[in-house]
CSV table of C-alpha atoms and ligand atoms in Angstrom, one decimal:
chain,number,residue,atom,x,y,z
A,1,UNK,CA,-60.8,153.6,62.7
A,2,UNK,CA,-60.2,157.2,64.6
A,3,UNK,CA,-57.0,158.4,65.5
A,4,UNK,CA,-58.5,160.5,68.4
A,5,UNK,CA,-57.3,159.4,71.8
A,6,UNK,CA,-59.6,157.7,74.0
A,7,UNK,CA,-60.1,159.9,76.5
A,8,UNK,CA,-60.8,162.8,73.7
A,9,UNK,CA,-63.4,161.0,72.1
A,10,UNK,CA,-65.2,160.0,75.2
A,11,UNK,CA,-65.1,163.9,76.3
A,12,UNK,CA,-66.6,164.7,72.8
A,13,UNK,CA,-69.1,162.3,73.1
A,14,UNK,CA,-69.9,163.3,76.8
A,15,UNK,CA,-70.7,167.1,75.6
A,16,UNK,CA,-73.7,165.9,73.7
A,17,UNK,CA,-74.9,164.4,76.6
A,18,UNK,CA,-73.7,165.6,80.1
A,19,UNK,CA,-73.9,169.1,80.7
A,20,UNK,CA,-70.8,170.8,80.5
A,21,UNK,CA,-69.6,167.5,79.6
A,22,UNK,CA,-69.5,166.9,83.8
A,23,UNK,CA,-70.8,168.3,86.6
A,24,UNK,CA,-69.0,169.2,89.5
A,25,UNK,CA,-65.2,169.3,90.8
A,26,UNK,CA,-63.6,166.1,89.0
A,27,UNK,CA,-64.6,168.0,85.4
A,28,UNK,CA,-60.7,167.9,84.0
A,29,UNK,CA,-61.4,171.2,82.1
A,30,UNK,CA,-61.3,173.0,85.1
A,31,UNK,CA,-57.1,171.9,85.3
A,32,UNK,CA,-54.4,172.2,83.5
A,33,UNK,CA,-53.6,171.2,80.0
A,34,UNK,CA,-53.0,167.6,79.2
A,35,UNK,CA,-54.9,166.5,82.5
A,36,UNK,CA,-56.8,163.2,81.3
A,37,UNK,CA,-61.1,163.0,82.3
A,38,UNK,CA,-61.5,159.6,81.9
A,39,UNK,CA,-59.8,157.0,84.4
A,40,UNK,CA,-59.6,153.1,83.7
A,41,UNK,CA,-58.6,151.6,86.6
A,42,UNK,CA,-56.2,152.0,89.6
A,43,UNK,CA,-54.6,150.2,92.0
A,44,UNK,CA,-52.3,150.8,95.6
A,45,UNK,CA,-51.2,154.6,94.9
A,46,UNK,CA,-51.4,154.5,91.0
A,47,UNK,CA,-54.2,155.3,88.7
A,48,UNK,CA,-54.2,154.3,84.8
A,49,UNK,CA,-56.2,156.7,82.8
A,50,UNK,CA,-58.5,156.0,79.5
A,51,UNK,CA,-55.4,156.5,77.3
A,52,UNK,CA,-53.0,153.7,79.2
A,53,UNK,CA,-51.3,156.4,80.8
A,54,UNK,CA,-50.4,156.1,84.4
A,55,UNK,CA,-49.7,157.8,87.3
A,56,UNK,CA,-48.3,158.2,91.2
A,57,UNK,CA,-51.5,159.6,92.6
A,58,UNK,CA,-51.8,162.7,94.7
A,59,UNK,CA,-55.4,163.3,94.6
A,60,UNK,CA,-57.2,159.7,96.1
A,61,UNK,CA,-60.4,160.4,94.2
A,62,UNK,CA,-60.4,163.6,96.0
A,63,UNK,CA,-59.9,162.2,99.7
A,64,UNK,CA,-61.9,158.6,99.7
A,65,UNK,CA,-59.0,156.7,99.0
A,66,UNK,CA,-57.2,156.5,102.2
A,67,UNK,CA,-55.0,152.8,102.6
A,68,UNK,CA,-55.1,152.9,98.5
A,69,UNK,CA,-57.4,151.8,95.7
A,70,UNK,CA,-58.7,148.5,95.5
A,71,UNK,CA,-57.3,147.4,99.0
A,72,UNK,CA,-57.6,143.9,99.0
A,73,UNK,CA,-58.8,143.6,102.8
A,74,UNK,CA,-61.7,146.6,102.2
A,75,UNK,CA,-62.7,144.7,98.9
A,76,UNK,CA,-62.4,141.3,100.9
A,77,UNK,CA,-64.9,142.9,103.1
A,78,UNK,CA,-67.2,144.4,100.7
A,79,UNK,CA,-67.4,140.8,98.7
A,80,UNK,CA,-68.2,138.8,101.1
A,81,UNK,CA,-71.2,141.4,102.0
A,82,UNK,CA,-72.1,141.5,98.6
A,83,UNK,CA,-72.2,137.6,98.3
A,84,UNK,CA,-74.7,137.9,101.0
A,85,UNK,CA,-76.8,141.6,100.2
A,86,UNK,CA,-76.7,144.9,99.8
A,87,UNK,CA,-79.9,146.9,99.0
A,88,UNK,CA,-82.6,145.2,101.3
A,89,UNK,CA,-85.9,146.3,102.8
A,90,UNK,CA,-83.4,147.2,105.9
A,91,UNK,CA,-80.1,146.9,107.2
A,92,UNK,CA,-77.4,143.9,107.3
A,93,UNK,CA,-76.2,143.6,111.0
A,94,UNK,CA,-73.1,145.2,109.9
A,95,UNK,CA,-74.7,148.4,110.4
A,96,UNK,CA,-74.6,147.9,113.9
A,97,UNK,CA,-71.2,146.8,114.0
A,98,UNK,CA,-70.0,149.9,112.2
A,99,UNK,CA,-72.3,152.0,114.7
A,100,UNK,CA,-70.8,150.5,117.7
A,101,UNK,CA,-66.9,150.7,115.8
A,102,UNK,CA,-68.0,154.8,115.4
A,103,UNK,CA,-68.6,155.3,118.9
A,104,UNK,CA,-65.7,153.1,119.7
A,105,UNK,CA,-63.1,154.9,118.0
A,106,UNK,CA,-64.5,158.7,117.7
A,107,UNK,CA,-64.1,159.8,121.8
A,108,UNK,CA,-66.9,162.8,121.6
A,109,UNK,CA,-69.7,160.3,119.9
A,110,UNK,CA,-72.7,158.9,121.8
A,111,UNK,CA,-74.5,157.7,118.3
A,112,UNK,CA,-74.0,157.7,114.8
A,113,UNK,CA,-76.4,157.9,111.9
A,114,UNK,CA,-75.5,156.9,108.2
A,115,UNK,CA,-76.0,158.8,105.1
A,116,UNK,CA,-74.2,158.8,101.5
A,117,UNK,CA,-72.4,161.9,101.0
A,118,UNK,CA,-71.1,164.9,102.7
A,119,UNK,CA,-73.3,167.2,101.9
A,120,UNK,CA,-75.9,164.5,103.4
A,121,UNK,CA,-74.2,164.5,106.5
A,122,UNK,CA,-73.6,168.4,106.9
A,123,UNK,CA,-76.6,169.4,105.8
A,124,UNK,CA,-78.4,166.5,108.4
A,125,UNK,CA,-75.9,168.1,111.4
A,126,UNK,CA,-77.4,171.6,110.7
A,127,UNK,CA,-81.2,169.8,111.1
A,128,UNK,CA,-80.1,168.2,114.1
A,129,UNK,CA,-79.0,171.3,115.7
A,130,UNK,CA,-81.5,173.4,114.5
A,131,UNK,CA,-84.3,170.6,116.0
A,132,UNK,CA,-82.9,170.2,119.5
A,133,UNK,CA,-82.0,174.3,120.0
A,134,UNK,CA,-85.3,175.6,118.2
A,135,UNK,CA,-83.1,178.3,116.8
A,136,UNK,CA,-82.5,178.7,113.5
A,137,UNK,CA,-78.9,180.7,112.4
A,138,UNK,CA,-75.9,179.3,111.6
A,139,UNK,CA,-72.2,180.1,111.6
A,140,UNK,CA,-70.4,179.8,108.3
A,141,UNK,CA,-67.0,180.6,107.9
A,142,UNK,CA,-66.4,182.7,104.2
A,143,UNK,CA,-65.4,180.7,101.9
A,144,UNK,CA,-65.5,177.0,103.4
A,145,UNK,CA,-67.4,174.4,101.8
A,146,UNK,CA,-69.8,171.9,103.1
A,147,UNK,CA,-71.4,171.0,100.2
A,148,UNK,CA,-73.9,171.0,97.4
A,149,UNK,CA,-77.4,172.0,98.0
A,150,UNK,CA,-78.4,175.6,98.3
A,151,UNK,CA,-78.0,176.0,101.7
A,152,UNK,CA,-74.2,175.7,101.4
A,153,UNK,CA,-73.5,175.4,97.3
A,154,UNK,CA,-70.7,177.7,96.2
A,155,UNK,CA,-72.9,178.7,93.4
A,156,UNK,CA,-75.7,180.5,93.2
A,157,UNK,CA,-77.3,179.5,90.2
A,158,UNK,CA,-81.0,178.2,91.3
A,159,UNK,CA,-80.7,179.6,94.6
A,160,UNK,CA,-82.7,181.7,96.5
A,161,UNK,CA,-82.0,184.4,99.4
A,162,UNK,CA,-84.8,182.4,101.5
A,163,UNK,CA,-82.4,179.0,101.5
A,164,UNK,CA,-79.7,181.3,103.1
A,165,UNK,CA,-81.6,183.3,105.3
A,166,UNK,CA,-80.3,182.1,108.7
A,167,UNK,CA,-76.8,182.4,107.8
A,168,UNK,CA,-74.1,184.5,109.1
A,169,UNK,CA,-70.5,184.8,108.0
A,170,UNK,CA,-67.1,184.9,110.3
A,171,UNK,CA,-63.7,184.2,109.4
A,172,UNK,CA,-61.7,181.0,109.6
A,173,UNK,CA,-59.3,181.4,112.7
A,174,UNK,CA,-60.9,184.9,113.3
A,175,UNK,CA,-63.0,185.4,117.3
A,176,UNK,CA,-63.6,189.1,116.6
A,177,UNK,CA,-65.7,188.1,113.5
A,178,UNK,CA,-67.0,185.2,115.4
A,179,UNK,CA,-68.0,187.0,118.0
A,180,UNK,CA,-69.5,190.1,116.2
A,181,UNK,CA,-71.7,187.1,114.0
A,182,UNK,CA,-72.8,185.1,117.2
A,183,UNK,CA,-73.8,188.8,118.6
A,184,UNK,CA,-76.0,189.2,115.3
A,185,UNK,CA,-77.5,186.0,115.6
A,186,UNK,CA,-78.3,187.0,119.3
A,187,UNK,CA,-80.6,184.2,120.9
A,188,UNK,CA,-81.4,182.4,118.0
A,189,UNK,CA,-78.0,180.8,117.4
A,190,UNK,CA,-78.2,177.1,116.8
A,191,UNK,CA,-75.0,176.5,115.4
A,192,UNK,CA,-71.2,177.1,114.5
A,193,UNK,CA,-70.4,175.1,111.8
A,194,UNK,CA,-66.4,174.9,110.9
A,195,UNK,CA,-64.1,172.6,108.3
A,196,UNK,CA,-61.3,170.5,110.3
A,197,UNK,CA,-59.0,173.4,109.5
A,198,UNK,CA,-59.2,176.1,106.8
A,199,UNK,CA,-58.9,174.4,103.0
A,200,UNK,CA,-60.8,177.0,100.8
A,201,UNK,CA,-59.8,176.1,97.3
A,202,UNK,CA,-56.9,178.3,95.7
A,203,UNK,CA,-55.3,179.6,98.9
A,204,UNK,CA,-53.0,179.2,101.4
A,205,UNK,CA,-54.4,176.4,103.8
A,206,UNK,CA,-54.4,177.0,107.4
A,207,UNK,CA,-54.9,175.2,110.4
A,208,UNK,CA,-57.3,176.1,113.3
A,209,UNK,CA,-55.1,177.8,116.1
A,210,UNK,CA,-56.0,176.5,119.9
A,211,UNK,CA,-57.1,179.8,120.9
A,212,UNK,CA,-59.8,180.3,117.7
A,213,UNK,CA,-60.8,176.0,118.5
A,214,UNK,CA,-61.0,176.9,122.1
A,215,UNK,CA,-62.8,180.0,122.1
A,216,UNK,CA,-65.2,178.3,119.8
A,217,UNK,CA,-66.2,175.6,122.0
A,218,UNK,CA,-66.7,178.0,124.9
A,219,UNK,CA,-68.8,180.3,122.8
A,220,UNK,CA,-70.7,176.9,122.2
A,221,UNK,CA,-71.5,175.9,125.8
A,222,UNK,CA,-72.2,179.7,126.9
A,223,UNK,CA,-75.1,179.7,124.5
A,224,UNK,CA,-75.8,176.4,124.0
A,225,UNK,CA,-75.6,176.0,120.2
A,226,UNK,CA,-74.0,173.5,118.7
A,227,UNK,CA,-70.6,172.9,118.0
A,228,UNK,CA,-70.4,171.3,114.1
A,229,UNK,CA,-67.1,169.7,112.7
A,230,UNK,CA,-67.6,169.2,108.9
A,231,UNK,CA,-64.7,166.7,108.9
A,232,UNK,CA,-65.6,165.6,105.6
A,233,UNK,CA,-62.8,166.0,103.9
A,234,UNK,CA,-60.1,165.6,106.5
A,235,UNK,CA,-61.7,162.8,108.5
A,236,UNK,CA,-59.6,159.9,109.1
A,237,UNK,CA,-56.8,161.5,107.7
A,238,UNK,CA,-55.2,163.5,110.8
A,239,UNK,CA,-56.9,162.0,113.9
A,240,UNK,CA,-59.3,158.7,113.9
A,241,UNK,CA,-61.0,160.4,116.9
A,242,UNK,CA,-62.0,163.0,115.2
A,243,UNK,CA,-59.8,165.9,113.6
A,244,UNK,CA,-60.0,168.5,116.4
A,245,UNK,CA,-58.9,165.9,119.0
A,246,UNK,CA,-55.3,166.7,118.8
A,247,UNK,CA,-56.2,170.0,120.0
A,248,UNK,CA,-58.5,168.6,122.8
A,249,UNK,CA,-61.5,170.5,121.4
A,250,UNK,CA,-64.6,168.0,120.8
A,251,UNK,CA,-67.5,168.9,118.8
A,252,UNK,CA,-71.3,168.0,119.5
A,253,UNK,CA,-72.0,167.3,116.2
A,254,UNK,CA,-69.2,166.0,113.3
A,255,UNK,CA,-70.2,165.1,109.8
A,256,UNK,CA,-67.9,162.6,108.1
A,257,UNK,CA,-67.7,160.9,104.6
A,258,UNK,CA,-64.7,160.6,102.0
A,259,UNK,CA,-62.3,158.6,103.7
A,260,UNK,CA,-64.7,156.4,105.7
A,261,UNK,CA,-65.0,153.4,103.6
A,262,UNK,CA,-62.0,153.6,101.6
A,263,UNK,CA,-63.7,154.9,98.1
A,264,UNK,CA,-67.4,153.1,98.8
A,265,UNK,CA,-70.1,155.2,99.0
A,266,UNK,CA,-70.5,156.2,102.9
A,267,UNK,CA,-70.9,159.3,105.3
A,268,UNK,CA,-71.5,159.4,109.2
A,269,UNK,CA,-73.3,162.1,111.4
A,270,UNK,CA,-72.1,161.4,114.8
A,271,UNK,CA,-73.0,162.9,117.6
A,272,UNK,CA,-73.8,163.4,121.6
A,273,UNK,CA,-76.1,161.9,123.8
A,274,UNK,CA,-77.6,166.3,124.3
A,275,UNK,CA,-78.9,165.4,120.3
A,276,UNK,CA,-79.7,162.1,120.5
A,277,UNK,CA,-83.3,163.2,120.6
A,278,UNK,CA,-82.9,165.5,117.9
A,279,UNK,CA,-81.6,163.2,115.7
A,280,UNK,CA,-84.4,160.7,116.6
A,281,UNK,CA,-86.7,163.3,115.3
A,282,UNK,CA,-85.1,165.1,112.2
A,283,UNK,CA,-86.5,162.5,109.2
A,284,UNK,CA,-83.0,162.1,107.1
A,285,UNK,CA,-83.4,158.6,104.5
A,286,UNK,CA,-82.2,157.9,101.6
A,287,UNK,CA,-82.9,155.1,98.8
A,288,UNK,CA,-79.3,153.9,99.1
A,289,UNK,CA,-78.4,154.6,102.7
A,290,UNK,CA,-78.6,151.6,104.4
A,291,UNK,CA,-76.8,149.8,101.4
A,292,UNK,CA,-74.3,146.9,103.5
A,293,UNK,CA,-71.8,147.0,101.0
A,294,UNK,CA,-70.1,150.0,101.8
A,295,UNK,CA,-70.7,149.9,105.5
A,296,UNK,CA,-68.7,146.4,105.4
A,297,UNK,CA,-66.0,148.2,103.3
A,298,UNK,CA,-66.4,151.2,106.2
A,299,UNK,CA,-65.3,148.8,108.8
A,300,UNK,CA,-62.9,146.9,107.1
A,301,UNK,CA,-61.2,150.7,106.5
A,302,UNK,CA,-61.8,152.1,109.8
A,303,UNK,CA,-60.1,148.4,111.5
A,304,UNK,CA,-57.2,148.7,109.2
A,305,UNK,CA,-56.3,152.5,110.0
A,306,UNK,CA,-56.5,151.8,113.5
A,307,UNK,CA,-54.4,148.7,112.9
A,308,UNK,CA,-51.6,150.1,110.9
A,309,UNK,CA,-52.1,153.6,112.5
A,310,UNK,CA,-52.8,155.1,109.0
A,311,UNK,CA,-52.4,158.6,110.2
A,312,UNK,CA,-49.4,158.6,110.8
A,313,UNK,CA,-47.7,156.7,108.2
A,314,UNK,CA,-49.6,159.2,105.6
A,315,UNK,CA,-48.5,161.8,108.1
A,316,UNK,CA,-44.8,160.8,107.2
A,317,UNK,CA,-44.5,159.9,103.8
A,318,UNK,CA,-46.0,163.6,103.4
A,319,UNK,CA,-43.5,164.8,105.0
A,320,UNK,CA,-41.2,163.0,102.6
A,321,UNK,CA,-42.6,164.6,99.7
A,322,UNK,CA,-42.8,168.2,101.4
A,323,UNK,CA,-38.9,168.0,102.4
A,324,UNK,CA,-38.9,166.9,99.2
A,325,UNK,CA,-40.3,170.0,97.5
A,326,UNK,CA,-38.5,172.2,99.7
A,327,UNK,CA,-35.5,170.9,98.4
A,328,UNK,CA,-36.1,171.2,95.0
A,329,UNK,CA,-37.5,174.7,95.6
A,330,UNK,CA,-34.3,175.7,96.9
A,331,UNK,CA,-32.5,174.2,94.5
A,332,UNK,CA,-34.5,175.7,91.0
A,333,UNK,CA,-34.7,179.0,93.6
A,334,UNK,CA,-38.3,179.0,93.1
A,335,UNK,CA,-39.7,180.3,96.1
A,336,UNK,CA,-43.3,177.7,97.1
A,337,UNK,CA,-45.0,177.5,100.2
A,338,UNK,CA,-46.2,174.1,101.4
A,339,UNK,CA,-49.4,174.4,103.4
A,340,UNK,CA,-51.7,172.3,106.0
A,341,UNK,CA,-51.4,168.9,107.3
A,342,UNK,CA,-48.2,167.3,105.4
A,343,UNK,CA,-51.0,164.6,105.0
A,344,UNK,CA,-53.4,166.8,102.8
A,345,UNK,CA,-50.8,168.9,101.2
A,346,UNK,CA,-50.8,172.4,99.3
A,347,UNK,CA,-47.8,173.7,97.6
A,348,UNK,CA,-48.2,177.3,95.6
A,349,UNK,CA,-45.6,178.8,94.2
A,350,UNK,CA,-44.8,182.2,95.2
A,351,UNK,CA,-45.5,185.9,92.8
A,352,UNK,CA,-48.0,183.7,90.9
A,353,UNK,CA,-50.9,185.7,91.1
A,354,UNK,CA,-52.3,183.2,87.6
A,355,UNK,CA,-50.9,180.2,88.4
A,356,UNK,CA,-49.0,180.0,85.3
A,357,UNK,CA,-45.9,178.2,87.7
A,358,UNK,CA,-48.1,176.1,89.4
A,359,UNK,CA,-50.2,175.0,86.1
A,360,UNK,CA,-46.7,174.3,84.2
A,361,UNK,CA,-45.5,172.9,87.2
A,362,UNK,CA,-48.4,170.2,87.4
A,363,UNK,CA,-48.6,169.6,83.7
A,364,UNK,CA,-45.2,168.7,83.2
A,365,UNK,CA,-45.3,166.5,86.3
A,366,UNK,CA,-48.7,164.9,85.2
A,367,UNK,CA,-46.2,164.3,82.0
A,368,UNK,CA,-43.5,162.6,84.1
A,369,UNK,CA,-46.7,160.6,85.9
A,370,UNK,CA,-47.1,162.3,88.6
A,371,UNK,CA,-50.9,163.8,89.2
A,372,UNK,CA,-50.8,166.3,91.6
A,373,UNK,CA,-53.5,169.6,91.8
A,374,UNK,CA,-52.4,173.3,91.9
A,375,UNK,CA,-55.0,174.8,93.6
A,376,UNK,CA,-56.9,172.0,95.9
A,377,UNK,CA,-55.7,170.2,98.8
A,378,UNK,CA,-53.7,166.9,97.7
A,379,UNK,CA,-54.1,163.8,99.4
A,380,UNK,CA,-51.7,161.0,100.5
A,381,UNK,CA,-52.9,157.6,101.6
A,382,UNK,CA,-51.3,154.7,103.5
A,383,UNK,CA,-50.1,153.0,100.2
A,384,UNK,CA,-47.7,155.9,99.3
A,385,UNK,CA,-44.6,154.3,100.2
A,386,UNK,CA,-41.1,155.9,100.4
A,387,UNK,CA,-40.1,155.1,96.0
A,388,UNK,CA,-43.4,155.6,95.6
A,389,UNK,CA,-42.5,159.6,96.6
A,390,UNK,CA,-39.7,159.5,95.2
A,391,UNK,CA,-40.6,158.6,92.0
A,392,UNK,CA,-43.2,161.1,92.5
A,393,UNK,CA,-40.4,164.0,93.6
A,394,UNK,CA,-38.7,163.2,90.1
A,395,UNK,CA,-41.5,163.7,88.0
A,396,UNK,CA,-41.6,167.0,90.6
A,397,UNK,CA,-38.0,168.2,89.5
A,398,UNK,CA,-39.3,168.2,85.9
A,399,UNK,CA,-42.3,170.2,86.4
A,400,UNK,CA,-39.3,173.0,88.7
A,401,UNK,CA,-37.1,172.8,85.4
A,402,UNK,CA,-40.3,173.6,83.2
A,403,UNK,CA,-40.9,176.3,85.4
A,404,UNK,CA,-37.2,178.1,85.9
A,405,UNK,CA,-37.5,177.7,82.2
A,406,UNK,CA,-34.6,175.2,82.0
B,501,PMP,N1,-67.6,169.3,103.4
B,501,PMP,C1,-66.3,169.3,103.0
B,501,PMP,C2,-65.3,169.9,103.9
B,501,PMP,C3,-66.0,168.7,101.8
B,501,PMP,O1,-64.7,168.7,101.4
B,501,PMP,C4,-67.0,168.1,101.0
B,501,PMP,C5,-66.6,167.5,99.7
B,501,PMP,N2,-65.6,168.0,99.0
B,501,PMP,C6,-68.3,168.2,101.5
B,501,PMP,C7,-68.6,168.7,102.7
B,501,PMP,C8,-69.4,167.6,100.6
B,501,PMP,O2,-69.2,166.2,100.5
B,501,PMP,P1,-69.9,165.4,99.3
B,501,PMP,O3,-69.3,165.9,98.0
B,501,PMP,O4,-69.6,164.0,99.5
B,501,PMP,O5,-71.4,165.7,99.4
């Protein structure tokens, strides 16, 4: 029999097979030593990877975990539909029920379509505008992400100039680049697209101010493109209505997935009644998409946040930990500086140009079972409690001794 770890061996195995071993974000060799791949199951706020280890989870599957993994009223749900069908020659009734609970809870939409992923969902949002403008560029802020086709892919391996042609660039948070790209794209702007607020990976995060959301919305009804919200990744985390709604800015077009269906595959375009036409017209299908599985789970989830006011309660116990950090910061006098909605935190350390603090600083805490990310966006859901964060800030203080050195 091998003495090679579990998770080891499966990773060796995997490179003969999978490129790179795995596509994408969740490929564990892009963080920090000792950072397992291989996961075997999870439960509330904890995860148990492929060598028995577990941990307090900070990541939630990278935002689709939102009241916890395995929540038993979401997996209720998505049993009972199971019992009864999931992959027909059309929809269950529940997709109506989930249609009608979008419109319901999300104030600026008339209709919602279903789709699987983000990327399904931004990419179908940019269609839709395109279709009921007849323009064809698109605002992009540099360096936010909506996705992973060329249109929008962070790399540019396989693509061409031609599936980027109608872009132009502003900044996040910046109307004199806005309004010098929406001059370029003179009367053939179809549509602003912008993230909830600003979460590029490996930097400071930054929410939207009132005056950039503002001024984006009027540039939006002055020329008639199309307002896009890609709240993929923050949906359902800051605001059920929508993540702008706090700042009583509402978009004509939102994309959502992760947190809709509490970790079942799901995303939403939604949309008003101006596109309704547009998105009659635009052909977007899929093989899976009107699976009744995770459309039951996506209204079990969306019922339950509105029920326990989810938002909030990750909202606090986010806080918790960020006080937390603070704390210990101060007390290890190691400068940090904790970033974006206390829900979807950030903390970087300061004069760490390599991330050699915030690398040793996430090992050691993955060592204490604590799985937190140096660079991304973290992500709380509703079944952190208060020990839970606790727990978590201890494993914390070990990874601020490793890095003072102590
Ligand atoms: N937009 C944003 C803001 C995202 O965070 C993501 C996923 N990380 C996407 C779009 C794409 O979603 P998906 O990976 O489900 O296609």
């Amino acid at each position: 029999t091998s003495t090679t770890p579990p998770d080891a061996a499966l990773r060796a195995r995997a490179q003969a097979v999978i490129p790179g071993g795995l596509w994408g974000h969740l490929n564990a060799a892009k963080l920090p030593e000792g950072y397992p791949q291989y996961f075997t199951s999870a439960e509330g706020c904890r995860l148990r990877d492929a060598n028995g280890r577990e941990y307090i989870d900070f990541m939630c599957s990278w935002g689709p975990v939102v009241l916890g993994h395995r929540h038993p009223v979401v997996e209720a749900a998505a049993r009972r539909q199971a019992d009864q069908g999931d992959c027909m020659n059309g929809p269950a009734p529940v997709l109506v029920e989930l249609a009608e609970l979008l419109v319901d809870t999300i104030p600026h939409a008339d209709w919602a379509l279903l789709a699987k992923n983000g990327t399904d969902a931004t990419t179908a949002c940019v269609t839709i505008a395109r279709a009921e403008t007849g323009r064809r560029k698109v605002l992009v802020a540099r360096g936010s992400y909506h996705g992973a086709v060329p249109w929008c892919s962070p790399s540019l391996a396989g693509v061409t100039a031609e599936d980027r042609a109608h872009l132009l660039t502003y900044d996040y948070n910046d109307i004199a680049s806005l309004e010098a790209a929406a001059d370029q794209a003179k009367g053939d702007l179809a549509a602003v697209i912008v993230t909830a607020f600003r979460h590029d990976f490996g930097r400071h995060q930054e929410m939207p101010t009132a005056e950039f959301a503002r001024h984006l919305r009027a540039l939006c009804d002055a020329t008639g493109a199309a307002l896009i919200i890609d709240d993929v990744r923050a949906g359902f985390r800051i605001d059920l209505g929508g993540s702008w709604e706090p700042l009583g800015i509402r978009p004509d077009l939102s994309a959502f997935s992760k947190a809709i269906a509490n970790g079942h595959p799901l995303a939403a375009v939604t949309g008003r009644e101006r596109f309704r036409q547009a998105a009659t017209q635009v052909y977007t299908t899929g093989s899976f998409w009107c699976g009744a599985v995770p459309m039951a789970a996506a209204v079990a989830t969306i019922n339950e946040l509105r029920r326990i006011d989810g938002p909030a309660r990750m909202r606090a116990m986010g806080e918790r930990l960020r006080n937390g950090l603070d704390a210990l910061s101060r007390q290890y006098g190691l400068p940090i500086r904790q970033t974006g909605p206390a829900q979807m935190p950030l903390m970087i350390f300061d004069n760490d140009p390599d991330w050699r603090m915030g690398d040793t600083f996430c090992a050691t805490a993955l060592r204490h079972g604590a799985y937190f990310h140096p660079r991304h966006n973290m992500f709380l859901s509703c079944a952190h409690a208060e020990a839970d964060i606790d727990q978590a800030l201890e494993a914390a203080e070990a990874g601020f001794r490793a890095v003072a050195g102590r």
